[in-house]
Amino acid sequence: MASSNKDNSIEYDKQMYKKPERPKNHLAGRLNKFQETINQTQAPSAPAIQSIHDQHEIPTNVMSDIKHVFQLIKDNGLQGDYAVQIKFGEFIPIFGDSQVNKLVEILAVARQHGFINYSGNGPLQQDQDEEVYLKLIKTPY
């Protein structure tokens, strides 16, 4: 009988000191549902990365012209928003009035390779684009 009484006492103690039930955590269920939704949706494909090694090699004479123009802009331009800049109309006499066509070609190649930037899509024209700012982007050295 003592063992029976002891067993009842142990059961009573288990009931008496039972850990309180934790409230159900609905956050875990929501998180699992969210993760399932994410796994089912397709991630957009990554944009194609263009390597700088895919660009064509610039001939050395053109590169020396780009360096010359870059240095002239750096020496004569003003610090603007995030870059040294100069107006195209102000830069023509510095480079040489008789060499405007060569300057336009050099600027187009320099822009294509990311050394210089300016607004507009087409090539610069002396009569129309004198107010366009030429901005230095990266050093060609």
mmCIF file of N, CA, C and O in Angstrom, residues 65-79 83-88 90-92 94-95 103 106-107 110 115-118 124 132-137 141:
data_model
loop_
_atom_site.group_PDB
_atom_site.id
_atom_site.type_symbol
_atom_site.label_atom_id
_atom_site.label_comp_id
_atom_site.label_asym_id
_atom_site.label_seq_id
_atom_site.Cartn_x
_atom_site.Cartn_y
_atom_site.Cartn_z
ATOM 1 N N ASP A 65 45.624 60.357 -77.433
ATOM 2 C CA ASP A 65 44.756 61.530 -77.640
ATOM 3 C C ASP A 65 43.735 61.656 -76.501
ATOM 4 O O ASP A 65 43.466 62.762 -76.025
ATOM 5 N N ILE A 66 43.180 60.526 -76.062
ATOM 6 C CA ILE A 66 42.215 60.544 -74.957
ATOM 7 C C ILE A 66 42.901 61.052 -73.689
ATOM 8 O O ILE A 66 42.353 61.879 -72.957
ATOM 9 N N LYS A 67 44.119 60.589 -73.439
ATOM 10 C CA LYS A 67 44.868 61.051 -72.258
ATOM 11 C C LYS A 67 45.127 62.551 -72.338
ATOM 12 O O LYS A 67 45.028 63.260 -71.333
ATOM 13 N N HIS A 68 45.458 63.038 -73.544
ATOM 14 C CA HIS A 68 45.724 64.463 -73.736
ATOM 15 C C HIS A 68 44.458 65.288 -73.461
ATOM 16 O O HIS A 68 44.506 66.293 -72.733
ATOM 17 N N VAL A 69 43.341 64.872 -74.029
ATOM 18 C CA VAL A 69 42.066 65.574 -73.815
ATOM 19 C C VAL A 69 41.682 65.506 -72.334
ATOM 20 O O VAL A 69 41.259 66.505 -71.747
ATOM 21 N N PHE A 70 41.855 64.356 -71.724
ATOM 22 C CA PHE A 70 41.538 64.184 -70.306
ATOM 23 C C PHE A 70 42.346 65.161 -69.454
ATOM 24 O O PHE A 70 41.807 65.829 -68.575
ATOM 25 N N GLN A 71 43.637 65.266 -69.750
ATOM 26 C CA GLN A 71 44.501 66.162 -68.977
ATOM 27 C C GLN A 71 44.122 67.623 -69.195
ATOM 28 O O GLN A 71 44.134 68.421 -68.252
ATOM 29 N N LEU A 72 43.765 67.982 -70.422
ATOM 30 C CA LEU A 72 43.338 69.359 -70.698
ATOM 31 C C LEU A 72 42.063 69.707 -69.927
ATOM 32 O O LEU A 72 41.948 70.806 -69.371
ATOM 33 N N ILE A 73 41.116 68.770 -69.899
ATOM 34 C CA ILE A 73 39.877 69.015 -69.148
ATOM 35 C C ILE A 73 40.186 69.116 -67.665
ATOM 36 O O ILE A 73 39.668 69.989 -66.965
ATOM 37 N N LYS A 74 41.058 68.258 -67.188
ATOM 38 C CA LYS A 74 41.419 68.264 -65.767
ATOM 39 C C LYS A 74 42.095 69.575 -65.377
ATOM 40 O O LYS A 74 41.833 70.140 -64.319
ATOM 41 N N ASP A 75 42.975 70.071 -66.239
ATOM 42 C CA ASP A 75 43.715 71.299 -65.948
ATOM 43 C C ASP A 75 42.854 72.557 -66.077
ATOM 44 O O ASP A 75 43.062 73.529 -65.347
ATOM 45 N N ASN A 76 41.907 72.559 -67.010
ATOM 46 C CA ASN A 76 41.141 73.773 -67.307
ATOM 47 C C ASN A 76 39.701 73.734 -66.808
ATOM 48 O O ASN A 76 39.034 74.766 -66.806
ATOM 49 N N GLY A 77 39.214 72.568 -66.416
ATOM 50 C CA GLY A 77 37.827 72.439 -65.979
ATOM 51 C C GLY A 77 37.647 72.846 -64.525
ATOM 52 O O GLY A 77 38.600 73.148 -63.805
ATOM 53 N N LEU A 78 36.402 72.849 -64.105
ATOM 54 C CA LEU A 78 36.036 73.179 -62.729
ATOM 55 C C LEU A 78 35.425 71.955 -62.072
ATOM 56 O O LEU A 78 34.808 71.130 -62.745
ATOM 57 N N GLN A 79 35.584 71.869 -60.760
ATOM 58 C CA GLN A 79 34.972 70.767 -60.033
ATOM 59 C C GLN A 79 33.462 70.984 -60.007
ATOM 60 O O GLN A 79 32.980 71.964 -59.487
ATOM 61 N N ALA A 83 32.408 65.431 -60.437
ATOM 62 C CA ALA A 83 33.408 65.275 -61.493
ATOM 63 C C ALA A 83 33.950 66.639 -61.914
ATOM 64 O O ALA A 83 33.292 67.661 -61.753
ATOM 65 N N VAL A 84 35.142 66.621 -62.490
ATOM 66 C CA VAL A 84 35.688 67.830 -63.109
ATOM 67 C C VAL A 84 34.987 67.967 -64.453
ATOM 68 O O VAL A 84 34.836 67.000 -65.197
ATOM 69 N N GLN A 85 34.549 69.176 -64.751
ATOM 70 C CA GLN A 85 33.783 69.380 -65.982
ATOM 71 C C GLN A 85 34.138 70.715 -66.621
ATOM 72 O O GLN A 85 34.640 71.628 -65.969
ATOM 73 N N ILE A 86 33.853 70.785 -67.916
ATOM 74 C CA ILE A 86 34.051 72.018 -68.671
ATOM 75 C C ILE A 86 33.032 72.025 -69.802
ATOM 76 O O ILE A 86 32.654 70.969 -70.315
ATOM 77 N N LYS A 87 32.590 73.214 -70.188
ATOM 78 C CA LYS A 87 31.645 73.306 -71.301
ATOM 79 C C LYS A 87 32.382 73.042 -72.604
ATOM 80 O O LYS A 87 33.530 73.444 -72.787
ATOM 81 N N PHE A 88 31.680 72.380 -73.508
ATOM 82 C CA PHE A 88 32.258 72.039 -74.804
ATOM 83 C C PHE A 88 32.698 73.303 -75.544
ATOM 84 O O PHE A 88 33.783 73.345 -76.129
ATOM 85 N N GLU A 90 33.708 76.117 -74.309
ATOM 86 C CA GLU A 90 34.906 76.677 -73.690
ATOM 87 C C GLU A 90 36.139 75.806 -73.979
ATOM 88 O O GLU A 90 37.264 76.297 -73.968
ATOM 89 N N PHE A 91 35.908 74.537 -74.225
ATOM 90 C CA PHE A 91 37.018 73.605 -74.426
ATOM 91 C C PHE A 91 37.563 73.648 -75.854
ATOM 92 O O PHE A 91 38.742 73.371 -76.078
ATOM 93 N N ILE A 92 36.739 74.026 -76.828
ATOM 94 C CA ILE A 92 37.177 74.036 -78.231
ATOM 95 C C ILE A 92 38.402 74.926 -78.429
ATOM 96 O O ILE A 92 39.396 74.487 -79.022
ATOM 97 N N ILE A 94 40.648 75.769 -76.305
ATOM 98 C CA ILE A 94 41.773 75.193 -75.561
ATOM 99 C C ILE A 94 42.400 74.066 -76.373
ATOM 100 O O ILE A 94 43.624 73.952 -76.457
ATOM 101 N N PHE A 95 41.573 73.234 -76.993
ATOM 102 C CA PHE A 95 42.081 72.109 -77.782
ATOM 103 C C PHE A 95 42.607 72.578 -79.127
ATOM 104 O O PHE A 95 43.588 72.050 -79.631
ATOM 105 N N LEU A 103 38.548 66.503 -82.250
ATOM 106 C CA LEU A 103 38.112 66.546 -80.856
ATOM 107 C C LEU A 103 36.805 65.781 -80.670
ATOM 108 O O LEU A 103 36.652 65.006 -79.720
ATOM 109 N N ILE A 106 37.520 62.058 -80.775
ATOM 110 C CA ILE A 106 38.201 61.615 -79.549
ATOM 111 C C ILE A 106 37.198 61.540 -78.396
ATOM 112 O O ILE A 106 37.193 60.569 -77.626
ATOM 113 N N LEU A 107 36.335 62.551 -78.272
ATOM 114 C CA LEU A 107 35.337 62.560 -77.202
ATOM 115 C C LEU A 107 34.349 61.402 -77.350
ATOM 116 O O LEU A 107 33.938 60.804 -76.356
ATOM 117 N N ALA A 110 36.216 58.291 -76.231
ATOM 118 C CA ALA A 110 36.423 58.365 -74.780
ATOM 119 C C ALA A 110 35.109 58.101 -74.041
ATOM 120 O O ALA A 110 35.103 57.435 -72.997
ATOM 121 N N PHE A 115 35.517 57.002 -70.225
ATOM 122 C CA PHE A 115 36.458 57.953 -69.639
ATOM 123 C C PHE A 115 35.821 59.326 -69.431
ATOM 124 O O PHE A 115 36.135 60.030 -68.486
ATOM 125 N N ILE A 116 34.955 59.709 -70.360
ATOM 126 C CA ILE A 116 34.316 61.027 -70.354
ATOM 127 C C ILE A 116 32.831 60.819 -70.609
ATOM 128 O O ILE A 116 32.441 59.888 -71.311
ATOM 129 N N ASN A 117 32.006 61.724 -70.067
ATOM 130 C CA ASN A 117 30.574 61.653 -70.339
ATOM 131 C C ASN A 117 30.051 63.047 -70.656
ATOM 132 O O ASN A 117 30.612 64.045 -70.214
ATOM 133 N N TYR A 118 28.992 63.095 -71.428
ATOM 134 C CA TYR A 118 28.301 64.344 -71.737
ATOM 135 C C TYR A 118 26.874 63.995 -72.119
ATOM 136 O O TYR A 118 26.559 62.849 -72.438
ATOM 137 N N LEU A 124 28.897 65.359 -80.728
ATOM 138 C CA LEU A 124 28.803 66.791 -80.415
ATOM 139 C C LEU A 124 28.964 67.607 -81.693
ATOM 140 O O LEU A 124 29.707 67.236 -82.590
ATOM 141 N N VAL A 132 27.026 72.129 -73.544
ATOM 142 C CA VAL A 132 27.088 70.770 -72.992
ATOM 143 C C VAL A 132 28.356 70.635 -72.152
ATOM 144 O O VAL A 132 29.446 71.039 -72.571
ATOM 145 N N TYR A 133 28.196 70.065 -70.939
ATOM 146 C CA TYR A 133 29.344 69.850 -70.064
ATOM 147 C C TYR A 133 30.022 68.532 -70.384
ATOM 148 O O TYR A 133 29.370 67.493 -70.509
ATOM 149 N N LEU A 134 31.342 68.586 -70.508
ATOM 150 C CA LEU A 134 32.154 67.375 -70.634
ATOM 151 C C LEU A 134 32.609 67.017 -69.227
ATOM 152 O O LEU A 134 33.217 67.841 -68.551
ATOM 153 N N LYS A 135 32.316 65.805 -68.778
ATOM 154 C CA LYS A 135 32.632 65.395 -67.414
ATOM 155 C C LYS A 135 33.614 64.239 -67.430
ATOM 156 O O LYS A 135 33.425 63.258 -68.150
ATOM 157 N N LEU A 136 34.638 64.330 -66.597
ATOM 158 C CA LEU A 136 35.620 63.255 -66.471
ATOM 159 C C LEU A 136 35.032 62.157 -65.588
ATOM 160 O O LEU A 136 34.550 62.421 -64.490
ATOM 161 N N ILE A 137 35.094 60.922 -66.058
ATOM 162 C CA ILE A 137 34.523 59.801 -65.320
ATOM 163 C C ILE A 137 35.614 58.938 -64.690
ATOM 164 O O ILE A 137 35.656 58.722 -63.501
ATOM 165 N N TYR A 141 44.706 56.264 -67.360
ATOM 166 C CA TYR A 141 46.133 55.923 -67.191
ATOM 167 C C TYR A 141 46.307 54.539 -66.662
ATOM 168 O O TYR A 141 45.524 53.990 -65.981
#
